[in-house]
Short mmCIF file of C-alpha atoms in Angstrom, two decimals:
data_model
loop_
_atom_site.label_atom_id
_atom_site.label_comp_id
_atom_site.label_asym_id
_atom_site.label_seq_id
_atom_site.Cartn_x
_atom_site.Cartn_y
_atom_site.Cartn_z
CA UNK A 1 -20.13 1.70 25.40
CA UNK A 2 -18.87 -1.26 23.42
CA UNK A 3 -15.09 -1.38 23.13
CA UNK A 4 -15.17 -2.03 19.40
CA UNK A 5 -16.83 1.32 18.81
CA UNK A 6 -13.55 3.02 19.64
CA UNK A 7 -11.55 1.28 16.92
CA UNK A 8 -12.58 3.82 14.31
CA UNK A 9 -11.41 6.87 16.25
CA UNK A 10 -9.47 8.42 13.37
CA UNK A 11 -9.01 12.02 12.37
CA UNK A 12 -10.19 12.97 8.92
CA UNK A 13 -7.49 15.02 7.30
CA UNK A 14 -7.73 16.12 3.83
CA UNK A 15 -9.10 18.13 0.99
CA UNK A 16 -6.01 17.68 0.13
CA UNK A 17 -5.83 16.67 3.30
CA UNK A 18 -7.90 18.26 5.84
CA UNK A 19 -10.06 19.37 3.10
CA UNK A 20 -8.87 22.43 4.58
CA UNK A 21 -5.38 21.75 5.32
CA UNK A 22 -3.08 23.81 3.14
CA UNK A 23 0.56 23.58 2.29
CA UNK A 24 2.46 26.73 1.50
CA UNK A 25 5.11 29.26 2.04
CA UNK A 26 3.58 32.69 1.42
CA UNK A 27 1.59 32.09 -1.78
CA UNK A 28 -0.24 34.98 -3.43
CA UNK A 29 -3.22 34.47 -5.69
CA UNK A 30 -1.32 35.17 -8.86
CA UNK A 31 1.97 34.33 -10.47
CA UNK A 32 3.35 31.58 -12.58
CA UNK A 33 5.69 28.69 -12.29
CA UNK A 34 8.37 29.97 -14.58
CA UNK A 35 9.03 29.49 -18.26
CA UNK A 36 9.59 26.12 -19.81
CA UNK A 37 11.66 24.98 -22.70
CA UNK A 38 11.37 21.62 -24.41
CA UNK A 39 13.42 18.62 -25.42
CA UNK A 40 12.85 15.03 -26.33
CA UNK A 41 13.82 13.30 -23.12
CA UNK A 42 12.44 13.10 -19.62
CA UNK A 43 14.97 10.63 -18.30
CA UNK A 44 17.71 11.08 -15.78
CA UNK A 45 18.93 9.76 -12.49
CA UNK A 46 18.73 10.62 -8.84
CA UNK A 47 19.14 9.40 -5.31
CA UNK A 48 16.47 7.81 -3.17
CA UNK A 49 16.76 9.46 0.19
CA UNK A 50 16.69 12.80 1.90
CA UNK A 51 15.91 14.12 5.33
CA UNK A 52 15.00 17.34 7.02
CA UNK A 53 12.85 18.98 9.64
CA UNK A 54 10.36 21.76 10.04
CA UNK A 55 6.90 22.66 8.77
CA UNK A 56 4.58 25.59 9.10
CA UNK A 57 2.65 28.00 7.00
CA UNK A 58 -0.31 29.04 4.92
CA UNK A 59 -3.33 27.61 3.14
CA UNK A 60 -4.29 28.43 -0.42
CA UNK A 61 -6.30 31.46 0.62
CA UNK A 62 -3.44 32.97 2.56
CA UNK A 63 -4.43 32.07 6.12
CA UNK A 64 -1.47 31.39 8.35
CA UNK A 65 -1.32 28.72 11.00
CA UNK A 66 0.55 27.93 14.16
CA UNK A 67 0.87 24.96 16.46
CA UNK A 68 2.79 21.71 16.41
CA UNK A 69 3.79 19.64 13.44
CA UNK A 70 2.11 16.38 12.55
CA UNK A 71 2.47 13.09 10.76
CA UNK A 72 0.17 10.25 9.84
CA UNK A 73 0.06 6.86 11.49
CA UNK A 74 -1.65 3.58 10.85
CA UNK A 75 -1.29 0.19 9.21
CA UNK A 76 -2.68 -1.91 6.41
CA UNK A 77 -2.92 1.02 4.04
CA UNK A 78 -5.09 3.09 6.37
CA UNK A 79 -3.37 6.35 7.13
CA UNK A 80 -4.56 8.56 9.93
CA UNK A 81 -3.14 11.30 12.08
CA UNK A 82 -3.70 14.66 13.66
CA UNK A 83 -3.45 18.03 12.03
CA UNK A 84 -1.11 20.77 13.09
CA UNK A 85 1.13 23.57 12.08
CA UNK A 86 4.31 25.06 13.39
CA UNK A 87 5.44 28.48 14.17
CA UNK A 88 6.99 30.21 11.17
CA UNK A 89 4.28 31.98 9.17
CA UNK A 90 6.31 31.99 5.97
CA UNK A 91 6.66 28.27 5.22
CA UNK A 92 4.99 24.95 5.54
CA UNK A 93 1.81 23.31 6.64
CA UNK A 94 -1.23 24.76 8.35
CA UNK A 95 -4.64 23.43 9.29
CA UNK A 96 -8.10 24.93 9.06
CA UNK A 97 -11.14 23.04 10.16
CA UNK A 98 -9.19 20.65 12.39
CA UNK A 99 -9.88 22.26 15.73
CA UNK A 100 -11.01 20.14 18.64
CA UNK A 101 -14.78 19.74 18.93
CA UNK A 102 -16.52 20.20 22.29
CA UNK A 103 -20.14 19.49 21.30
CA UNK A 104 -21.92 16.66 19.53
CA UNK A 105 -24.51 17.40 16.84
CA UNK A 106 -27.72 18.34 18.73
CA UNK A 107 -29.74 15.69 16.88
CA UNK A 108 -27.66 12.97 18.56
CA UNK A 109 -26.99 14.41 22.03
CA UNK A 110 -29.48 12.23 23.89
CA UNK A 111 -28.84 8.88 22.21
CA UNK A 112 -25.29 8.58 20.87
CA UNK A 113 -23.15 5.80 22.31
CA UNK A 114 -20.17 7.19 20.43
CA UNK A 115 -19.35 9.88 17.90
CA UNK A 116 -15.92 9.50 16.39
CA UNK A 117 -14.25 10.90 13.33
CA UNK A 118 -14.83 8.42 10.56
CA UNK A 119 -12.11 6.34 8.92
CA UNK A 120 -11.91 7.03 5.20
CA UNK A 121 -11.62 4.12 2.81
CA UNK A 122 -8.04 4.35 1.43
CA UNK A 123 -7.88 5.52 -2.19
CA UNK A 124 -5.79 4.25 -5.05
CA UNK A 125 -3.49 7.17 -5.88
CA UNK A 126 -2.40 8.02 -9.44
CA UNK A 127 0.24 10.77 -9.33
CA UNK A 128 0.74 12.98 -12.40
CA UNK A 129 4.19 14.57 -12.10
CA UNK A 130 5.30 17.77 -13.85
CA UNK A 131 8.68 17.20 -15.51
CA UNK A 132 8.96 20.67 -17.08
CA UNK A 133 12.28 22.50 -17.15
CA UNK A 134 11.19 25.03 -14.53
CA UNK A 135 11.04 22.19 -11.97
CA UNK A 136 14.83 21.99 -12.23
CA UNK A 137 15.51 25.71 -12.71
CA UNK A 138 14.08 26.79 -9.33
CA UNK A 139 15.27 25.86 -5.84
CA UNK A 140 12.99 25.56 -2.82
CA UNK A 141 15.24 27.94 -0.87
CA UNK A 142 16.43 30.58 -3.35
CA UNK A 143 18.85 31.98 -0.77
CA UNK A 144 20.65 28.63 -0.48
CA UNK A 145 22.23 27.34 -3.71
CA UNK A 146 22.67 23.93 -2.10
CA UNK A 147 18.94 23.50 -1.38
CA UNK A 148 16.89 21.05 -3.46
CA UNK A 149 15.30 22.04 -6.72
CA UNK A 150 11.53 21.81 -6.99
CA UNK A 151 12.00 18.53 -8.86
CA UNK A 152 14.26 17.13 -6.15
CA UNK A 153 11.84 18.21 -3.42
CA UNK A 154 8.84 16.63 -5.11
CA UNK A 155 10.51 13.37 -6.10
CA UNK A 156 12.18 13.00 -2.70
CA UNK A 157 8.79 13.43 -1.03
CA UNK A 158 7.17 10.88 -3.34
CA UNK A 159 9.97 8.42 -2.55
CA UNK A 160 9.53 8.96 1.19
CA UNK A 161 5.79 8.37 0.82
CA UNK A 162 6.37 5.19 -1.19
CA UNK A 163 8.92 3.81 1.29
CA UNK A 164 7.03 4.74 4.46
CA UNK A 165 5.75 1.79 6.52
CA UNK A 166 2.53 3.77 6.87
CA UNK A 167 1.93 3.39 3.12
CA UNK A 168 1.94 -0.41 3.20
CA UNK A 169 -1.25 -1.68 1.61
CA UNK A 170 -1.90 1.49 -0.38
CA UNK A 171 -1.93 1.32 -4.18
CA UNK A 172 0.06 3.95 -6.09
CA UNK A 173 0.91 4.64 -9.74
CA UNK A 174 2.83 7.30 -11.71
CA UNK A 175 2.67 9.23 -14.97
CA UNK A 176 4.60 12.31 -16.13
CA UNK A 177 4.03 15.38 -18.30
CA UNK A 178 4.91 16.83 -20.70
CA UNK A 179 5.74 13.91 -22.90
CA UNK A 180 7.52 14.48 -26.20
CA UNK A 181 8.08 12.67 -29.47
CA UNK A 182 10.65 13.70 -32.07
CA UNK A 183 11.17 16.94 -30.20
CA UNK A 184 7.49 17.90 -30.16
CA UNK A 185 5.29 18.12 -27.07
CA UNK A 186 2.43 15.62 -27.16
CA UNK A 187 -0.99 17.30 -26.96
CA UNK A 188 -3.43 14.41 -27.39
CA UNK A 189 -5.00 13.28 -24.07
CA UNK A 190 -4.65 9.69 -25.26
CA UNK A 191 -0.87 10.12 -25.06
CA UNK A 192 -1.32 10.47 -21.28
CA UNK A 193 -4.01 7.79 -20.92
CA UNK A 194 -1.46 5.33 -19.58
CA UNK A 195 0.89 4.85 -16.67
CA UNK A 196 4.65 4.99 -16.58
CA UNK A 197 4.18 2.71 -13.56
CA UNK A 198 0.74 1.15 -13.22
CA UNK A 199 -1.15 1.51 -9.95
CA UNK A 200 -0.04 -1.29 -7.67
CA UNK A 201 0.03 -2.18 -4.01
CA UNK A 202 2.87 -1.13 -1.73
CA UNK A 203 5.43 -2.30 -0.83
CA UNK A 204 5.40 -4.65 -3.83
CA UNK A 205 5.15 -1.80 -6.35
CA UNK A 206 7.77 0.34 -4.60
CA UNK A 207 10.82 -0.71 -6.61
CA UNK A 208 9.17 0.05 -9.95
CA UNK A 209 7.99 3.44 -8.68
CA UNK A 210 11.41 4.36 -7.30
CA UNK A 211 13.17 3.25 -10.48
CA UNK A 212 10.78 5.35 -12.54
CA UNK A 213 11.44 8.48 -10.49
CA UNK A 214 15.19 7.92 -10.80
CA UNK A 215 14.89 7.52 -14.57
CA UNK A 216 13.10 10.82 -15.20
CA UNK A 217 14.46 14.36 -15.27
CA UNK A 218 12.87 17.76 -16.09
CA UNK A 219 13.24 18.46 -19.79
CA UNK A 220 9.89 19.46 -21.26
CA UNK A 221 7.10 22.05 -20.99
CA UNK A 222 3.64 22.14 -19.42
CA UNK A 223 0.80 20.65 -21.54
CA UNK A 224 -1.38 20.51 -18.45
CA UNK A 225 -4.83 20.18 -20.00
CA UNK A 226 -4.28 17.09 -22.19
CA UNK A 227 -2.06 15.56 -19.51
CA UNK A 228 -4.67 15.87 -16.76
CA UNK A 229 -7.44 14.67 -19.06
CA UNK A 230 -5.41 11.61 -20.05
CA UNK A 231 -4.52 10.81 -16.43
CA UNK A 232 -8.17 11.09 -15.41
CA UNK A 233 -9.20 8.79 -18.26
CA UNK A 234 -6.67 6.23 -17.07
CA UNK A 235 -7.79 6.57 -13.45
CA UNK A 236 -11.43 6.10 -14.46
CA UNK A 237 -10.61 2.96 -16.43
CA UNK A 238 -8.71 1.63 -13.42
CA UNK A 239 -11.63 2.44 -11.12
CA UNK A 240 -14.06 0.55 -13.35
CA UNK A 241 -11.78 -2.50 -13.26
CA UNK A 242 -11.07 -2.19 -9.51
CA UNK A 243 -14.32 -1.05 -7.84
CA UNK A 244 -13.21 -2.08 -4.34
CA UNK A 245 -11.52 1.29 -3.70
CA UNK A 246 -12.00 4.89 -4.78
CA UNK A 247 -9.37 6.30 -7.15
CA UNK A 248 -7.89 9.82 -7.08
CA UNK A 249 -5.49 11.76 -9.30
CA UNK A 250 -2.78 13.91 -7.72
CA UNK A 251 -1.81 16.70 -10.13
CA UNK A 252 1.63 18.01 -9.06
CA UNK A 253 2.96 21.00 -11.00
CA UNK A 254 4.90 24.25 -10.70
CA UNK A 255 3.33 26.03 -13.67
CA UNK A 256 0.17 27.03 -15.45
CA UNK A 257 -0.72 25.44 -18.82
CA UNK A 258 1.65 26.72 -21.50
CA UNK A 259 1.38 24.30 -24.41
CA UNK A 260 -1.17 22.86 -26.84
CA UNK A 261 -4.39 24.32 -28.21
CA UNK A 262 -6.15 24.02 -24.87
CA UNK A 263 -3.94 25.79 -22.36
CA UNK A 264 -6.03 27.76 -19.87
CA UNK A 265 -7.14 27.40 -16.26
CA UNK A 266 -10.87 27.30 -17.26
CA UNK A 267 -10.12 24.37 -19.55
CA UNK A 268 -8.30 22.59 -16.73
CA UNK A 269 -11.31 23.26 -14.50
CA UNK A 270 -13.68 21.78 -17.06
CA UNK A 271 -11.64 18.59 -17.32
CA UNK A 272 -11.39 18.17 -13.54
CA UNK A 273 -15.12 18.84 -13.07
CA UNK A 274 -16.14 16.29 -15.71
CA UNK A 275 -14.44 13.45 -13.87
CA UNK A 276 -15.28 14.63 -10.35
CA UNK A 277 -18.96 14.59 -11.30
CA UNK A 278 -18.83 11.37 -13.29
CA UNK A 279 -19.39 7.73 -12.39
CA UNK A 280 -17.16 6.45 -10.96
CA UNK A 281 -16.15 9.71 -9.36
CA UNK A 282 -12.45 10.62 -9.84
CA UNK A 283 -11.45 13.64 -7.74
CA UNK A 284 -8.38 15.73 -8.58
CA UNK A 285 -6.01 16.83 -5.82
CA UNK A 286 -3.80 19.75 -6.84
CA UNK A 287 -0.27 20.16 -5.51
CA UNK A 288 1.18 23.48 -6.59
CA UNK A 289 4.91 24.09 -6.21
CA UNK A 290 5.87 27.75 -6.42
CA UNK A 291 3.53 30.66 -7.11
CA UNK A 292 0.66 28.92 -8.91
CA UNK A 293 -2.19 29.56 -6.50
CA UNK A 294 -4.80 30.12 -9.23
CA UNK A 295 -4.70 26.34 -9.57
CA UNK A 296 -6.98 26.25 -6.52
CA UNK A 297 -9.80 26.71 -9.04
CA UNK A 298 -8.87 23.34 -10.51
CA UNK A 299 -9.02 21.70 -7.06
CA UNK A 300 -12.46 23.19 -6.48
CA UNK A 301 -13.68 21.90 -9.84
CA UNK A 302 -12.06 18.54 -9.14
CA UNK A 303 -14.08 18.00 -5.98
CA UNK A 304 -11.33 18.52 -3.41
CA UNK A 305 -12.16 22.14 -2.59
CA UNK A 306 -8.66 23.39 -1.75
CA UNK A 307 -5.34 23.02 -3.47
CA UNK A 308 -2.03 22.60 -1.68
CA UNK A 309 0.84 24.92 -2.31
CA UNK A 310 4.47 24.51 -1.40
CA UNK A 311 6.31 27.69 -2.24
CA UNK A 312 10.07 27.89 -2.50
CA UNK A 313 11.14 27.43 1.13
CA UNK A 314 13.39 25.11 3.15
CA UNK A 315 10.59 22.85 4.46
CA UNK A 316 9.26 21.92 1.02
CA UNK A 317 10.35 18.27 1.17
CA UNK A 318 8.78 17.70 4.58
CA UNK A 319 5.60 19.55 3.63
CA UNK A 320 5.16 17.49 0.47
CA UNK A 321 5.77 14.23 2.32
CA UNK A 322 3.11 15.00 4.94
CA UNK A 323 0.67 15.97 2.20
CA UNK A 324 1.15 12.75 0.25
CA UNK A 325 0.74 10.63 3.37
CA UNK A 326 -2.60 12.24 4.10
CA UNK A 327 -4.10 12.40 0.64
CA UNK A 328 -4.98 8.70 0.46
CA UNK A 329 -7.33 9.15 3.43
CA UNK A 330 -8.80 12.53 2.54
CA UNK A 331 -12.46 13.16 3.37
CA UNK A 332 -12.86 14.34 -0.23
CA UNK A 333 -12.97 10.64 -1.10
CA UNK A 334 -16.38 10.45 0.62
CA UNK A 335 -16.31 6.75 1.54
CA UNK A 336 -16.08 5.81 5.22
CA UNK A 337 -15.38 2.42 6.74
CA UNK A 338 -17.56 0.78 9.35
CA UNK A 339 -15.58 -0.80 12.19
CA UNK A 340 -14.48 -4.39 11.79
CA UNK A 341 -16.24 -6.54 14.34
CA UNK A 342 -14.64 -9.27 16.39
CA UNK A 343 -16.36 -12.59 17.05
CA UNK A 344 -19.45 -12.06 19.15
CA UNK A 345 -19.66 -8.33 18.45
CA UNK A 346 -22.65 -6.74 16.76
CA UNK A 347 -23.20 -3.35 15.16
CA UNK A 348 -26.83 -2.38 14.60
CA UNK A 349 -26.94 -0.83 11.12
CA UNK A 350 -30.27 0.79 11.99
CA UNK A 351 -28.40 2.96 14.50
CA UNK A 352 -25.66 4.41 12.29
CA UNK A 353 -25.51 8.10 11.36
CA UNK A 354 -23.12 10.58 9.78
CA UNK A 355 -22.58 14.09 11.14
CA UNK A 356 -20.70 16.81 9.28
CA UNK A 357 -18.84 19.60 11.09
CA UNK A 358 -18.03 22.25 8.47
CA UNK A 359 -16.31 24.95 10.52
CA UNK A 360 -13.40 23.91 12.72
CA UNK A 361 -15.45 21.22 14.43
CA UNK A 362 -18.49 23.29 15.42
CA UNK A 363 -22.00 23.67 14.03
CA UNK A 364 -22.62 19.99 13.31
CA UNK A 365 -25.16 18.86 10.71
CA UNK A 366 -26.84 15.45 10.66
CA UNK A 367 -26.59 13.80 7.23
CA UNK A 368 -29.49 11.54 6.26
CA UNK A 369 -29.47 8.06 4.77
CA UNK A 370 -30.99 7.20 1.39
CA UNK A 371 -31.80 3.69 0.23
CA UNK A 372 -28.94 3.46 -2.25
CA UNK A 373 -26.93 5.21 -4.94
CA UNK A 374 -29.92 5.42 -7.29
CA UNK A 375 -31.84 7.40 -4.66
CA UNK A 376 -29.07 9.96 -4.18
CA UNK A 377 -29.67 13.66 -4.02
CA UNK A 378 -28.31 14.78 -0.71
CA UNK A 379 -27.37 12.16 1.90
CA UNK A 380 -25.45 8.90 2.23
CA UNK A 381 -25.98 5.17 1.68
CA UNK A 382 -24.49 1.78 2.59
CA UNK A 383 -22.35 -0.06 0.04
CA UNK A 384 -24.45 -3.16 0.77
CA UNK A 385 -27.73 -2.80 2.66
CA UNK A 386 -27.65 -6.42 3.82
CA UNK A 387 -23.99 -6.62 4.91
CA UNK A 388 -22.58 -3.09 4.93
CA UNK A 389 -18.84 -2.50 5.27
CA UNK A 390 -18.80 1.22 4.50
CA UNK A 391 -20.98 4.28 4.11
CA UNK A 392 -20.73 6.46 1.00
CA UNK A 393 -21.70 10.11 0.68
CA UNK A 394 -23.91 10.97 -2.29
CA UNK A 395 -22.17 13.13 -4.91
CA UNK A 396 -24.20 16.24 -4.02
CA UNK A 397 -23.24 15.84 -0.36
CA UNK A 398 -19.65 14.95 -1.18
CA UNK A 399 -19.14 18.22 -3.03
CA UNK A 400 -19.69 20.20 0.18
CA UNK A 401 -17.63 18.13 2.62
CA UNK A 402 -14.58 20.38 2.27
CA UNK A 403 -13.13 22.28 5.18
CA UNK A 404 -14.46 20.10 7.96
CA UNK A 405 -14.75 16.66 9.48
CA UNK A 406 -17.24 13.80 9.32
CA UNK A 407 -18.24 11.76 12.36
CA UNK A 408 -19.61 8.24 12.42
CA UNK A 409 -22.27 8.28 15.14
CA UNK A 410 -23.41 5.01 16.74
CA UNK A 411 -26.43 4.48 18.97
CA UNK A 412 -29.12 6.77 17.54
CA UNK A 413 -31.84 5.57 15.18
CA UNK A 414 -30.67 6.27 11.64
CA UNK A 415 -32.05 9.50 10.19
CA UNK A 416 -33.38 8.90 6.70
CA UNK A 417 -34.70 10.95 3.80
CA UNK A 418 -38.31 9.97 3.27
#
């Protein structure tokens, strides 16, 4: 087996991160993120560092996990890692669909030279941050008055993600909600169709991102629907101008919609679905802080299948940091890199296949190639049929890639849709 075929041995983690990895302390299916007041300012100050240990817990449907903790690793903006969870069932990070796989997809058993979990093309990440009052009014460990507030936990995690060597080469931007003017909450999506810090490559964009986080402070309410719609508009415009990478929106909040004429979960779902199904596709990753688990419906509509929840518990900072490190390489992005070849190496594009393992690495399904994006129904295609650098799942296929892993299989004649 050619040595270069092993260079793309990377674990897909995702849907929000394993597309079935969930972050939580015990999170029921109902509740809210607290009440919000409003004022005219979202500015403040804060430190840039924090530390802590521990992680364990539940996914958005209440399943608990156990095992060992995990982090991402990689370089050049390509994050990868292995999933895990640690012992306490009340807090942290768990993994579904990341179990070790013992069998290759039957269609490829007799011919595969290698079958390795595919490396996702890194996404440009636009983070929409909730700066409502409840983010400051609630602590992640209610029993400990010295523990961080939800705002401190989220912003500390974003800072750690920005400053991590593993994030070098990624592109990240920020916007906040709710925004106010003359004491009134802004409800027009166009008010959020901009960036407080434009998407830019790390580490060069780090200082601007860190300064922005330090300058903001919770002081508003939760106009979630216009804010998400505006952020998605901005992300789509960015994607059209920068087609080299997929673009995702991370919607981080501790509350349900409470302001403006449109203020319901179904309206949030409709907005997320419109952009997840559009061209270019902009998926929405949901990060819920506190008891806001009904927001999982928004993640499903936004093409990422599962939301991530960090309830009020001591490991919130660590859980959020792990989540952010993984999101840029989530399989929900649906674009997978072919291995870079060294001089003299050759990869036969007529012997490339994708296999999808939907249930904890078992029950593999061979995905079939189509001639290009215009031919999409189900299946996948090369970005360039003459000189391919990546394979891209068709939208219909992409919508069902949650909860599992995708393998890049080399050596078998490519299966195609006739």
